[in-house]
Short mmCIF file of C-alpha atoms in Angstrom, two decimals:
data_model
loop_
_atom_site.label_atom_id
_atom_site.label_comp_id
_atom_site.label_asym_id
_atom_site.label_seq_id
_atom_site.Cartn_x
_atom_site.Cartn_y
_atom_site.Cartn_z
CA MET A 1 13.96 -22.39 -7.82
CA ASN A 2 11.63 -24.55 -9.83
CA MET A 3 10.03 -22.49 -12.52
CA GLN A 4 6.76 -24.33 -12.24
CA ASN A 5 6.22 -24.01 -8.53
CA ALA A 6 7.64 -22.62 -5.36
CA SER A 7 9.32 -25.58 -3.68
CA SER A 8 7.80 -27.15 -0.61
CA THR A 9 11.16 -26.58 1.11
CA LEU A 10 10.82 -22.85 0.54
CA ARG A 11 7.17 -22.71 1.56
CA ALA A 12 7.86 -24.70 4.72
CA GLN A 13 10.00 -21.81 5.93
CA PHE A 14 6.98 -19.51 6.06
CA PRO A 15 4.82 -20.69 8.99
CA ALA A 16 1.90 -18.37 8.17
CA LEU A 17 1.28 -20.25 4.92
CA ALA A 18 0.28 -23.35 6.80
CA ALA A 19 -0.98 -21.85 10.04
CA ASP A 20 -4.41 -23.44 9.77
CA SER A 21 -4.46 -26.57 7.62
CA SER A 22 -8.27 -26.86 7.97
CA ARG A 23 -8.69 -23.49 6.27
CA PRO A 24 -6.02 -23.06 3.65
CA VAL A 25 -5.13 -19.49 2.86
CA TYR A 26 -4.29 -18.38 -0.64
CA TYR A 27 -2.45 -15.20 0.13
CA PHE A 28 -2.31 -12.67 -2.67
CA ASP A 29 -1.87 -9.41 -0.78
CA ASN A 30 1.93 -9.43 -0.68
CA ALA A 31 2.14 -5.88 -2.00
CA ALA A 32 0.50 -4.86 1.28
CA THR A 33 2.65 -7.07 3.48
CA ALA A 34 4.56 -10.31 3.02
CA TYR A 35 4.80 -13.29 5.35
CA MET A 36 7.89 -13.83 7.46
CA PRO A 37 10.37 -16.72 7.30
CA ALA A 38 10.60 -18.65 10.57
CA SER A 39 14.31 -17.86 10.85
CA VAL A 40 13.51 -14.15 11.00
CA ARG A 41 10.90 -14.59 13.73
CA GLN A 42 13.38 -16.79 15.60
CA ALA A 43 16.10 -14.16 15.38
CA ILE A 44 13.78 -11.55 16.87
CA CYS A 45 12.72 -13.90 19.68
CA ASP A 46 16.35 -14.85 20.34
CA PHE A 47 17.23 -11.19 20.71
CA TYR A 48 14.59 -10.70 23.38
CA ASP A 49 15.25 -14.04 25.09
CA ARG A 50 18.97 -13.47 25.50
CA ALA A 51 20.82 -10.90 27.56
CA HIS A 52 21.22 -7.75 25.55
CA GLY A 53 21.41 -4.00 25.97
CA ASN A 54 20.69 -0.83 24.12
CA VAL A 55 22.94 0.20 21.24
CA HIS A 56 25.72 2.80 21.18
CA ARG A 57 25.28 3.54 24.84
CA ALA A 58 26.82 1.08 27.30
CA VAL A 59 30.17 -0.68 27.56
CA TYR A 60 29.16 -3.92 29.28
CA SER A 61 29.72 -6.93 27.07
CA THR A 62 26.12 -7.75 26.17
CA ALA A 63 25.47 -4.14 25.18
CA GLU A 64 28.58 -4.11 23.02
CA HIS A 65 27.43 -7.35 21.44
CA THR A 66 24.03 -5.79 20.70
CA THR A 67 25.69 -2.75 19.14
CA SER A 68 27.90 -4.91 16.96
CA MET A 69 24.94 -7.04 15.91
CA HIS A 70 22.95 -3.93 15.01
CA GLU A 71 25.75 -2.37 12.99
CA ARG A 72 26.46 -5.62 11.16
CA VAL A 73 22.91 -5.44 9.81
CA ARG A 74 23.58 -1.95 8.53
CA ILE A 75 26.51 -3.37 6.57
CA LYS A 76 24.30 -6.19 5.26
CA VAL A 77 21.80 -3.61 4.00
CA GLN A 78 24.66 -1.66 2.41
CA HIS A 79 25.70 -4.75 0.45
CA PHE A 80 22.10 -5.66 -0.37
CA LEU A 81 21.63 -2.27 -2.03
CA ASN A 82 25.22 -2.01 -3.30
CA ALA A 83 25.60 1.29 -1.48
CA ALA A 84 29.11 2.74 -1.36
CA SER A 85 29.14 3.02 2.42
CA HIS A 86 27.28 1.67 5.44
CA LYS A 87 26.98 5.31 6.55
CA GLU A 88 24.44 5.75 3.77
CA ILE A 89 22.00 3.36 5.46
CA ILE A 90 19.55 4.98 7.89
CA PHE A 91 16.99 2.89 9.78
CA THR A 92 13.49 4.35 9.86
CA GLY A 93 9.96 3.26 10.69
CA GLY A 94 9.15 2.16 7.13
CA ALA A 95 9.18 3.42 3.55
CA THR A 96 6.63 6.15 4.26
CA ASP A 97 8.73 7.31 7.21
CA SER A 98 11.84 7.24 5.01
CA LEU A 99 10.21 9.43 2.37
CA ASN A 100 8.92 11.86 4.98
CA ALA A 101 12.46 11.97 6.38
CA VAL A 102 13.75 13.07 2.97
CA ALA A 103 11.19 15.87 2.99
CA HIS A 104 12.15 17.05 6.46
CA MET A 105 15.91 16.53 6.27
CA TRP A 106 16.55 17.71 2.75
CA ALA A 107 13.59 19.06 0.76
CA TYR A 108 12.34 21.73 3.15
CA GLN A 109 15.85 23.20 3.26
CA HIS A 110 16.57 23.10 -0.44
CA LEU A 111 13.33 23.65 -2.37
CA ASN A 112 12.40 27.23 -3.17
CA PRO A 113 9.25 28.82 -4.62
CA GLY A 114 8.89 27.83 -8.24
CA ASP A 115 11.20 24.81 -8.02
CA GLY A 116 9.79 21.74 -9.73
CA ILE A 117 9.13 18.34 -8.17
CA ILE A 118 8.37 15.52 -10.61
CA ILE A 119 6.16 12.63 -9.54
CA THR A 120 4.00 10.22 -11.56
CA GLN A 121 0.23 9.72 -11.68
CA ALA A 122 0.78 6.20 -10.35
CA GLU A 123 2.53 7.17 -7.15
CA HIS A 124 1.45 5.65 -3.88
CA HIS A 125 0.02 8.24 -1.49
CA ALA A 126 3.34 8.04 0.42
CA HIS A 127 4.78 10.04 -2.49
CA TYR A 128 1.73 11.70 -4.01
CA VAL A 129 0.41 13.26 -0.82
CA LEU A 130 3.86 13.98 0.64
CA TRP A 131 5.27 15.98 -2.26
CA HIS A 132 2.07 17.98 -2.70
CA GLU A 133 2.30 18.94 0.97
CA VAL A 134 5.97 19.81 0.56
CA ALA A 135 5.09 21.97 -2.44
CA LYS A 136 2.40 23.75 -0.44
CA ARG A 137 4.89 24.62 2.30
CA THR A 138 7.86 25.54 0.11
CA GLY A 139 6.14 27.12 -2.90
CA ALA A 140 7.54 24.42 -5.16
CA VAL A 141 5.48 23.16 -8.09
CA VAL A 142 4.51 19.52 -8.57
CA HIS A 143 4.64 18.15 -12.11
CA VAL A 144 2.71 14.89 -12.47
CA LEU A 145 3.89 12.62 -15.25
CA PRO A 146 0.74 10.95 -16.58
CA ILE A 147 0.31 7.25 -17.20
CA ASP A 148 -0.38 6.45 -20.85
CA PRO A 149 -3.82 4.76 -20.77
CA ARG A 150 -2.92 2.68 -23.84
CA THR A 151 0.29 1.15 -22.47
CA TYR A 152 -0.06 1.71 -18.70
CA THR A 153 3.49 3.06 -18.69
CA VAL A 154 4.76 6.49 -17.70
CA ASP A 155 4.24 9.06 -20.45
CA LEU A 156 7.47 11.00 -20.92
CA SER A 157 6.32 12.83 -24.05
CA ASN A 158 6.30 16.17 -22.22
CA LEU A 159 9.49 15.56 -20.26
CA ASP A 160 11.70 18.07 -22.07
CA HIS A 161 9.22 20.86 -21.42
CA ILE A 162 8.87 19.90 -17.75
CA MET A 163 12.65 19.71 -17.30
CA SER A 164 12.97 23.28 -18.56
CA GLN A 165 10.99 24.46 -15.52
CA SER A 166 13.55 24.51 -12.71
CA VAL A 167 13.13 20.88 -11.67
CA LYS A 168 15.01 20.21 -8.45
CA LEU A 169 13.62 16.83 -7.39
CA VAL A 170 12.34 13.68 -9.04
CA ALA A 171 10.31 11.53 -6.61
CA VAL A 172 9.06 8.29 -8.14
CA SER A 173 8.31 4.69 -7.38
CA ALA A 174 10.43 2.04 -9.07
CA TYR A 175 7.36 -0.18 -9.55
CA SER A 176 3.65 0.61 -9.33
CA ASN A 177 1.72 -1.20 -6.60
CA VAL A 178 -1.27 -1.21 -8.98
CA LEU A 179 0.06 -1.37 -12.54
CA GLY A 180 3.33 -3.15 -11.94
CA PRO A 181 6.12 -2.37 -14.42
CA MET A 182 5.23 1.20 -15.37
CA TRP A 183 8.76 2.05 -16.55
CA GLY A 184 9.00 -0.61 -19.24
CA ALA A 185 10.40 -4.13 -19.30
CA HIS A 186 13.90 -3.01 -18.33
CA ASP A 187 12.99 0.24 -16.59
CA GLU A 188 14.20 2.08 -19.65
CA LEU A 189 11.78 4.95 -19.05
CA LEU A 190 13.11 5.39 -15.51
CA THR A 191 16.66 5.48 -16.83
CA GLN A 192 15.58 8.13 -19.33
CA LEU A 193 13.96 10.19 -16.57
CA ILE A 194 16.96 9.95 -14.24
CA THR A 195 19.35 10.89 -17.03
CA ALA A 196 17.24 13.93 -17.86
CA ALA A 197 17.10 14.84 -14.17
CA ARG A 198 20.87 14.66 -13.81
CA ASN A 199 21.27 16.91 -16.82
CA VAL A 200 19.47 19.67 -14.90
CA GLU A 201 21.20 18.70 -11.61
CA ALA A 202 17.97 17.59 -9.98
CA HIS A 203 18.01 15.14 -7.09
CA ILE A 204 16.30 11.79 -7.18
CA VAL A 205 14.34 9.89 -4.54
CA VAL A 206 13.05 6.42 -5.35
CA ASP A 207 10.34 4.49 -3.52
CA ALA A 208 11.50 0.87 -3.82
CA ALA A 209 8.81 -0.62 -1.59
CA GLN A 210 7.43 -2.85 -4.36
CA THR A 211 10.82 -3.71 -5.84
CA VAL A 212 12.98 -4.85 -2.97
CA ALA A 213 11.63 -8.42 -2.75
CA HIS A 214 11.37 -8.93 -6.49
CA GLN A 215 14.50 -7.68 -8.20
CA GLN A 216 18.06 -6.77 -7.26
CA ILE A 217 18.48 -3.11 -6.39
CA ASP A 218 21.77 -1.36 -7.10
CA VAL A 219 21.58 2.23 -5.87
CA GLN A 220 24.83 3.18 -7.61
CA LYS A 221 23.69 1.82 -10.97
CA LEU A 222 20.24 3.36 -10.45
CA ASP A 223 21.99 6.67 -9.69
CA CYS A 224 19.51 7.84 -7.06
CA ASP A 225 20.21 10.15 -4.13
CA PHE A 226 17.64 8.61 -1.79
CA LEU A 227 15.88 5.28 -1.81
CA ALA A 228 13.24 3.94 0.57
CA PHE A 229 11.89 0.50 1.38
CA SER A 230 10.01 -1.29 4.16
CA ALA A 231 11.21 -4.49 5.80
CA HIS A 232 7.76 -6.05 6.06
CA LYS A 233 7.20 -5.92 2.31
CA MET A 234 10.06 -8.35 1.85
CA GLY A 235 9.07 -10.63 4.72
CA GLY A 236 10.65 -8.74 7.60
CA PRO A 237 9.11 -7.20 10.69
CA THR A 238 6.67 -4.31 10.57
CA GLY A 239 7.74 -0.95 11.96
CA LEU A 240 11.13 -0.90 10.22
CA GLY A 241 12.32 0.66 7.00
CA VAL A 242 15.50 1.82 5.39
CA LEU A 243 16.45 5.15 3.90
CA TYR A 244 19.47 5.08 1.64
CA ALA A 245 20.96 8.60 1.50
CA ARG A 246 23.97 9.27 -0.70
CA GLN A 247 26.94 10.28 1.43
CA ALA A 248 27.70 13.39 -0.62
CA LEU A 249 24.38 14.83 0.58
CA HIS A 250 24.83 14.19 4.30
CA ASP A 251 26.20 17.62 5.09
CA ALA A 252 23.25 19.16 3.23
CA MET A 253 20.77 17.16 5.32
CA THR A 254 19.43 18.59 8.57
CA PRO A 255 18.42 16.19 11.34
CA TYR A 256 14.73 16.44 12.12
CA ARG A 257 14.41 14.05 15.04
CA PHE A 258 16.33 15.11 18.08
CA GLY A 259 17.27 13.32 21.23
CA GLY A 260 19.65 10.74 22.54
CA GLY A 261 21.98 8.93 20.24
CA MET A 262 22.15 11.64 17.56
CA VAL A 263 23.80 14.40 19.64
CA ALA A 264 27.55 14.38 20.17
CA ALA A 265 28.17 17.26 22.58
CA ILE A 266 26.00 19.73 24.44
CA ALA A 267 27.60 23.00 25.47
CA GLN A 268 25.80 25.97 26.94
CA ASP A 269 25.00 27.55 23.62
CA CYS A 270 25.92 24.96 21.11
CA MET A 271 25.10 21.36 20.23
CA THR A 272 26.95 19.19 17.79
CA TRP A 273 25.63 16.13 16.08
CA GLN A 274 27.07 12.68 15.70
CA GLU A 275 28.41 11.53 12.37
CA ALA A 276 26.00 10.00 9.87
CA PRO A 277 24.04 7.81 10.04
CA GLN A 278 23.61 8.14 13.82
CA ARG A 279 22.96 11.86 13.31
CA PHE A 280 19.72 10.88 11.56
CA GLU A 281 18.60 8.23 14.08
CA ALA A 282 17.40 9.77 17.33
CA GLY A 283 16.36 7.69 20.31
CA THR A 284 16.56 3.97 20.71
CA PRO A 285 16.34 2.44 17.25
CA PRO A 286 14.05 -0.53 16.50
CA ILE A 287 16.84 -2.92 17.49
CA ALA A 288 14.85 -6.15 17.50
CA GLN A 289 13.40 -5.35 14.11
CA VAL A 290 16.86 -4.55 12.76
CA VAL A 291 18.07 -7.93 14.03
CA GLY A 292 15.12 -9.48 12.20
CA LEU A 293 16.06 -7.64 9.03
CA GLY A 294 19.57 -9.01 9.33
CA ALA A 295 18.23 -12.55 9.51
CA LEU A 296 15.99 -11.80 6.55
CA LEU A 297 18.91 -10.59 4.45
CA ASP A 298 20.78 -13.76 5.36
CA PHE A 299 17.76 -15.70 4.12
CA TYR A 300 17.75 -13.78 0.84
CA ARG A 301 21.53 -14.17 0.42
CA GLN A 302 21.53 -17.88 1.11
CA GLN A 303 18.29 -19.04 -0.43
CA VAL A 304 16.89 -16.52 -2.88
CA ASP A 305 17.97 -15.70 -6.40
CA LEU A 306 16.02 -12.53 -7.16
CA ALA A 307 16.45 -12.92 -10.92
CA GLN A 308 14.79 -16.33 -10.69
CA VAL A 309 12.10 -14.90 -8.41
CA ALA A 310 11.33 -12.23 -11.00
CA SER A 311 11.03 -14.82 -13.80
CA TYR A 312 8.92 -17.10 -11.66
CA GLU A 313 6.54 -14.36 -10.56
CA ALA A 314 6.19 -13.18 -14.16
CA PHE A 315 5.30 -16.72 -15.18
CA LEU A 316 2.60 -16.83 -12.47
CA CYS A 317 1.36 -13.40 -13.58
CA ASP A 318 1.05 -14.64 -17.13
CA GLN A 319 -0.91 -17.71 -16.00
CA LEU A 320 -3.16 -15.58 -13.80
CA ILE A 321 -3.92 -13.12 -16.58
CA ALA A 322 -4.66 -15.95 -19.01
CA GLY A 323 -7.17 -17.43 -16.57
CA LEU A 324 -8.84 -14.19 -15.54
CA GLU A 325 -9.21 -13.02 -19.12
CA GLN A 326 -11.62 -15.89 -19.72
CA ILE A 327 -14.14 -14.20 -17.43
CA LEU A 328 -16.57 -12.09 -19.41
CA GLY A 329 -16.66 -8.50 -18.22
CA LEU A 330 -13.37 -8.73 -16.31
CA HIS A 331 -10.87 -6.02 -17.25
CA ILE A 332 -7.22 -6.13 -16.29
CA VAL A 333 -5.60 -2.74 -15.68
CA GLY A 334 -1.97 -2.94 -16.63
CA ASN A 335 0.19 -3.78 -19.60
CA LYS A 336 -0.33 -7.51 -20.02
CA GLN A 337 2.78 -8.02 -22.15
CA LEU A 338 4.96 -6.31 -19.57
CA LEU A 339 3.29 -8.18 -16.72
CA ALA A 340 4.11 -11.46 -18.46
CA GLN A 341 7.78 -10.41 -18.56
CA CYS A 342 8.29 -8.76 -15.18
CA GLY A 343 4.98 -8.61 -13.32
CA HIS A 344 4.07 -9.49 -9.78
CA VAL A 345 0.78 -7.61 -9.41
CA VAL A 346 -2.43 -8.15 -11.37
CA THR A 347 -5.18 -5.58 -10.86
CA PHE A 348 -8.65 -5.82 -12.36
CA TYR A 349 -12.30 -4.83 -12.16
CA VAL A 350 -15.47 -6.66 -13.22
CA ASP A 351 -18.40 -4.92 -14.90
CA GLY A 352 -21.38 -4.61 -12.60
CA ILE A 353 -19.78 -6.13 -9.50
CA HIS A 354 -18.06 -3.89 -6.96
CA ALA A 355 -14.50 -4.79 -6.01
CA HIS A 356 -15.37 -4.91 -2.30
CA ASP A 357 -18.14 -7.43 -2.97
CA LEU A 358 -15.80 -9.57 -5.10
CA ALA A 359 -13.01 -9.47 -2.52
CA SER A 360 -15.36 -10.30 0.36
CA SER A 361 -16.73 -13.28 -1.53
CA LEU A 362 -13.23 -14.41 -2.54
CA SER A 363 -12.33 -14.35 1.15
CA GLU A 364 -14.95 -17.03 1.71
CA HIS A 365 -12.86 -19.19 -0.65
CA GLY A 366 -9.74 -18.54 1.40
CA VAL A 367 -8.43 -16.07 -1.18
CA CYS A 368 -6.83 -12.89 0.17
CA VAL A 369 -6.80 -10.01 -2.30
CA ARG A 370 -6.94 -6.27 -1.86
CA ALA A 371 -9.86 -4.17 -3.08
CA GLY A 372 -10.26 -0.42 -3.31
CA ASP A 373 -7.90 2.28 -4.48
CA HIS A 374 -4.66 0.67 -3.16
CA CYS A 375 -3.52 4.03 -1.77
CA ALA A 376 -3.21 5.34 -5.33
CA GLN A 377 -6.37 7.39 -5.89
CA PRO A 378 -5.10 9.60 -8.76
CA LEU A 379 -4.45 6.50 -10.86
CA ALA A 380 -8.08 5.37 -10.65
CA ALA A 381 -9.07 8.18 -13.01
CA LEU A 382 -7.81 5.89 -15.77
CA TRP A 383 -10.67 3.50 -15.05
CA ARG A 384 -13.25 6.10 -14.06
CA ASP A 385 -12.54 5.89 -10.32
CA ARG A 386 -13.80 2.34 -10.03
CA ALA A 387 -12.52 0.32 -7.12
CA THR A 388 -10.32 -2.52 -8.33
CA VAL A 389 -9.20 -5.91 -7.05
CA ARG A 390 -5.47 -6.56 -6.78
CA ALA A 391 -3.66 -9.89 -6.54
CA SER A 392 0.03 -9.48 -5.69
CA LEU A 393 2.56 -12.30 -5.74
CA PHE A 394 5.54 -13.38 -3.67
CA MET A 395 8.20 -16.04 -4.05
CA TYR A 396 6.13 -18.58 -2.09
CA ASN A 397 2.98 -18.43 -4.24
CA THR A 398 2.44 -21.54 -6.36
CA LEU A 399 0.76 -22.33 -9.64
CA ASP A 400 -1.88 -24.16 -7.59
CA ASP A 401 -2.52 -20.91 -5.70
CA VAL A 402 -3.01 -19.09 -8.98
CA MET A 403 -5.33 -21.78 -10.37
CA HIS A 404 -7.38 -21.62 -7.17
CA LEU A 405 -7.62 -17.83 -7.45
CA ILE A 406 -8.80 -18.12 -11.05
CA ALA A 407 -11.38 -20.78 -10.21
CA ALA A 408 -12.62 -18.86 -7.17
CA THR A 409 -12.95 -15.65 -9.19
CA LYS A 410 -14.93 -17.46 -11.88
CA GLU A 411 -17.24 -18.94 -9.28
CA VAL A 412 -17.70 -15.69 -7.37
CA VAL A 413 -18.43 -13.70 -10.51
CA ALA A 414 -20.99 -16.31 -11.59
CA GLN A 415 -22.66 -16.22 -8.16
CA TRP A 416 -22.92 -12.46 -8.16
CA ARG A 417 -24.16 -12.34 -11.73
CA LYS A 418 -26.92 -14.80 -10.83
CA VAL A 419 -28.09 -12.65 -7.95
CA LEU A 420 -27.75 -9.14 -9.30
CA MET B 1 -26.24 -21.69 11.70
CA ALA B 2 -26.63 -21.20 15.45
CA LYS B 3 -29.40 -18.85 16.54
CA GLY B 4 -28.05 -15.34 16.98
CA ALA B 5 -24.88 -16.09 15.02
CA MET B 6 -24.24 -13.94 12.00
CA SER B 7 -22.90 -15.08 8.66
CA SER B 8 -20.11 -13.20 6.97
CA SER B 9 -21.48 -13.92 3.50
CA ILE B 10 -23.33 -11.06 1.85
CA LEU B 11 -24.70 -13.32 -0.88
CA ALA B 12 -26.34 -15.52 1.74
CA GLN B 13 -28.08 -12.60 3.44
CA GLU B 14 -31.39 -12.58 1.59
CA GLU B 15 -32.82 -9.49 3.21
CA LEU B 16 -29.68 -7.51 2.44
CA MET B 17 -29.66 -8.63 -1.18
CA ASP B 18 -33.37 -7.80 -1.45
CA HIS B 19 -32.70 -4.25 -0.27
CA TYR B 20 -29.93 -3.95 -2.85
CA LYS B 21 -32.04 -5.18 -5.74
CA PHE B 22 -35.22 -3.39 -4.62
CA PRO B 23 -34.06 -0.42 -2.58
CA ARG B 24 -36.57 1.30 -0.33
CA ASN B 25 -36.78 5.10 -0.28
CA LYS B 26 -34.43 5.49 -3.21
CA LYS B 27 -35.60 8.91 -4.23
CA THR B 28 -34.78 12.59 -4.11
CA ILE B 29 -37.17 14.55 -1.92
CA GLN B 30 -38.35 17.83 -3.36
CA ASP B 31 -38.12 20.74 -0.90
CA PRO B 32 -36.11 18.88 1.75
CA THR B 33 -35.05 20.52 5.00
CA PHE B 34 -31.62 18.95 4.55
CA ALA B 35 -29.47 17.51 1.78
CA GLU B 36 -26.03 16.01 2.24
CA ASN B 37 -23.63 13.76 0.34
CA ILE B 38 -20.81 11.46 1.32
CA TYR B 39 -18.16 9.83 -0.83
CA ASN B 40 -15.64 7.21 0.24
CA PRO B 41 -12.78 7.78 -2.19
CA SER B 42 -10.97 4.59 -1.22
CA CYS B 43 -13.70 2.47 -2.82
CA GLY B 44 -15.98 4.88 -4.71
CA ASP B 45 -19.08 4.34 -2.55
CA ARG B 46 -21.41 7.33 -2.62
CA ILE B 47 -24.55 8.10 -0.61
CA GLY B 48 -26.69 11.21 -1.01
CA LEU B 49 -29.51 11.98 1.40
CA THR B 50 -32.45 14.35 1.24
CA GLY B 51 -34.83 14.53 4.17
CA VAL B 52 -37.49 16.42 6.03
CA VAL B 53 -37.37 17.16 9.76
CA ILE B 54 -40.45 18.71 11.37
CA ASP B 55 -40.53 19.51 15.09
CA GLY B 56 -37.53 17.30 15.74
CA VAL B 57 -38.95 14.31 13.89
CA LEU B 58 -37.57 12.86 10.66
CA THR B 59 -40.75 12.62 8.63
CA ASP B 60 -39.26 11.61 5.32
CA LEU B 61 -35.90 10.46 3.98
CA GLY B 62 -34.64 9.55 0.55
CA PHE B 63 -31.28 8.26 -0.60
CA THR B 64 -29.39 8.07 -3.87
CA GLY B 65 -26.02 6.57 -4.52
CA SER B 66 -23.79 3.94 -6.04
CA GLY B 67 -21.22 1.53 -4.75
CA CYS B 68 -20.86 -1.88 -3.21
CA VAL B 69 -23.88 -3.95 -2.26
CA LEU B 70 -23.26 -3.43 1.43
CA SER B 71 -23.22 0.38 1.29
CA GLN B 72 -26.34 0.66 -0.85
CA ALA B 73 -28.39 -2.05 0.88
CA ALA B 74 -27.47 -0.69 4.31
CA ALA B 75 -28.64 2.75 3.21
CA SER B 76 -31.98 1.30 2.14
CA MET B 77 -32.36 -0.62 5.42
CA LEU B 78 -31.45 2.42 7.46
CA THR B 79 -34.03 4.66 5.80
CA GLU B 80 -36.80 2.22 6.80
CA GLN B 81 -35.58 2.25 10.37
CA VAL B 82 -35.21 5.97 10.91
CA ILE B 83 -38.26 7.51 9.24
CA GLY B 84 -40.57 8.56 12.04
CA LYS B 85 -37.83 8.68 14.67
CA THR B 86 -36.77 11.81 16.49
CA VAL B 87 -33.46 13.46 15.81
CA ALA B 88 -32.46 12.60 19.39
CA GLN B 89 -33.23 8.94 18.80
CA ILE B 90 -31.26 8.92 15.53
CA GLU B 91 -28.26 10.48 17.26
CA GLN B 92 -28.17 7.45 19.58
CA LEU B 93 -27.72 5.05 16.67
CA ASP B 94 -24.23 3.75 16.11
CA ALA B 95 -22.19 1.32 14.02
CA ASP B 96 -23.44 -1.64 16.06
CA THR B 97 -27.01 -0.66 15.19
CA VAL B 98 -26.26 -0.80 11.50
CA ILE B 99 -24.28 -4.03 11.75
CA SER B 100 -27.18 -5.70 13.56
CA LEU B 101 -29.50 -4.38 10.87
CA VAL B 102 -27.48 -5.80 7.98
CA GLY B 103 -27.13 -9.08 9.84
CA ILE B 104 -23.63 -10.10 8.80
CA GLU B 105 -20.27 -10.14 10.53
CA LEU B 106 -18.16 -7.23 9.43
CA GLY B 107 -14.55 -6.26 10.02
CA PRO B 108 -13.69 -2.59 10.53
CA THR B 109 -12.96 -1.90 6.86
CA ARG B 110 -16.26 -3.34 5.61
CA ALA B 111 -18.13 -1.80 8.54
CA ARG B 112 -17.36 1.60 7.00
CA CYS B 113 -19.27 0.59 3.88
CA ALA B 114 -22.28 -0.35 5.98
CA THR B 115 -22.21 2.73 8.17
CA LEU B 116 -21.68 5.27 5.39
CA ALA B 117 -25.39 6.15 5.26
CA LEU B 118 -25.60 6.57 9.04
CA GLU B 119 -22.50 8.74 8.94
CA VAL B 120 -24.01 11.13 6.41
CA LEU B 121 -27.39 11.08 8.17
CA LYS B 122 -25.85 12.14 11.47
CA LYS B 123 -23.84 14.81 9.70
CA SER B 124 -27.06 16.09 8.11
CA LEU B 125 -28.89 16.28 11.42
CA SER B 126 -26.05 17.78 13.48
#
């Protein structure tokens, strides 16, 4: 990959980037959802256009072919995450669904009153809301690791004290959808947290939604028990996610969705479940979406070097920050040095101009950015609950995109300042 | 622009911008018959209302608040429209009413900003 720009060959594989040549779109909301390579869309269409069947149910040849195709994707995901076994890969409806599945299948059975759950102040609501609800129902206690307002990284200064309080679960995101690299340039703070958690035999669940398209994930090296991500945030179809669940925990996990496909035998007074992972996948799975994910992982394997993507996105981040910083009254929330090394989100606010007004006006320039609280309300306390604007990058963004965003922001801020 | 067509640009909507810069009925009524607040935590928009209802008629209304131009200007525009109306008439107002009032095309997310004041007004009168 060219360090200066995403190649035209790469961009040509994403039809949505050029859908309307009369109104170019400068898409910077990739942390919300990423565009899909044409090969992935084609794979999904091919599945529907060709004879197929349901999975794990019928013996006619097209159904067997569908089952094989589906299970091959599970193996691809296993390799993508470097999981020890394909049985550790459970298909879900998305990262939020995966995390809720951890709550229902493991946490409600194993957390007792007074047990500690560690989260961070920067967690997406998928974690923040979930684990507070779990605590309410189990009597567990949530410990929120604050974000240091000087460095925008996780503050572990009180970790030893927190770990002395019966911590049973650490539930954190690998990358903040607002701040970016909140664990340090090499995730050293996350390593420190996980090491401390293992010392007290706590379990670890990681939300990798903002990581999966930007750096290589190795669940064994990370040493997590559960990991969640969504297909659409890496360019796959919506409605599909993955839950990695360490095999050693499977017998301690209770299915929470019941129906066809997950039950092995039904006797008058006894039901037995299938082996994992089918035990945790009731009903017809999202087969077409899984096929799409398989095509997407092929795309990543054949055409994407995630280390290069990370460097490239950090370069674009650095350029974006340099341009935005020239705007008087614009404040970037995040550690600019870290963002220049490993960033792919840049979040900011402008004095006197509401983020919604900025984002609406930027839309008139073809620029797509998110504005608001980014589903991370507790974090906004760091900037006095102001709404912020977020630009989030993907492998197909170019330096021209970034320059356009900078120019549009300058123009929009000037227009608003003139009027207000 | 074609007659009847709405722009999507807030900056171009002069009346809206005028209401933002020079809000009407931005005040706190002393001795109101109702007082209610609303806060949209996803963006920080706030609207507070104080008002007087006598014999089923809204005789006075004041708003306070902070937030995006759309939420504050729409609040100002709404207060001008509803003072003097009956509670029954106000209950008939809906999101389309407010969107016509502000005069710009709005998607569902931005429509919430515009309708925040109406939302809290209806809550106050219910």
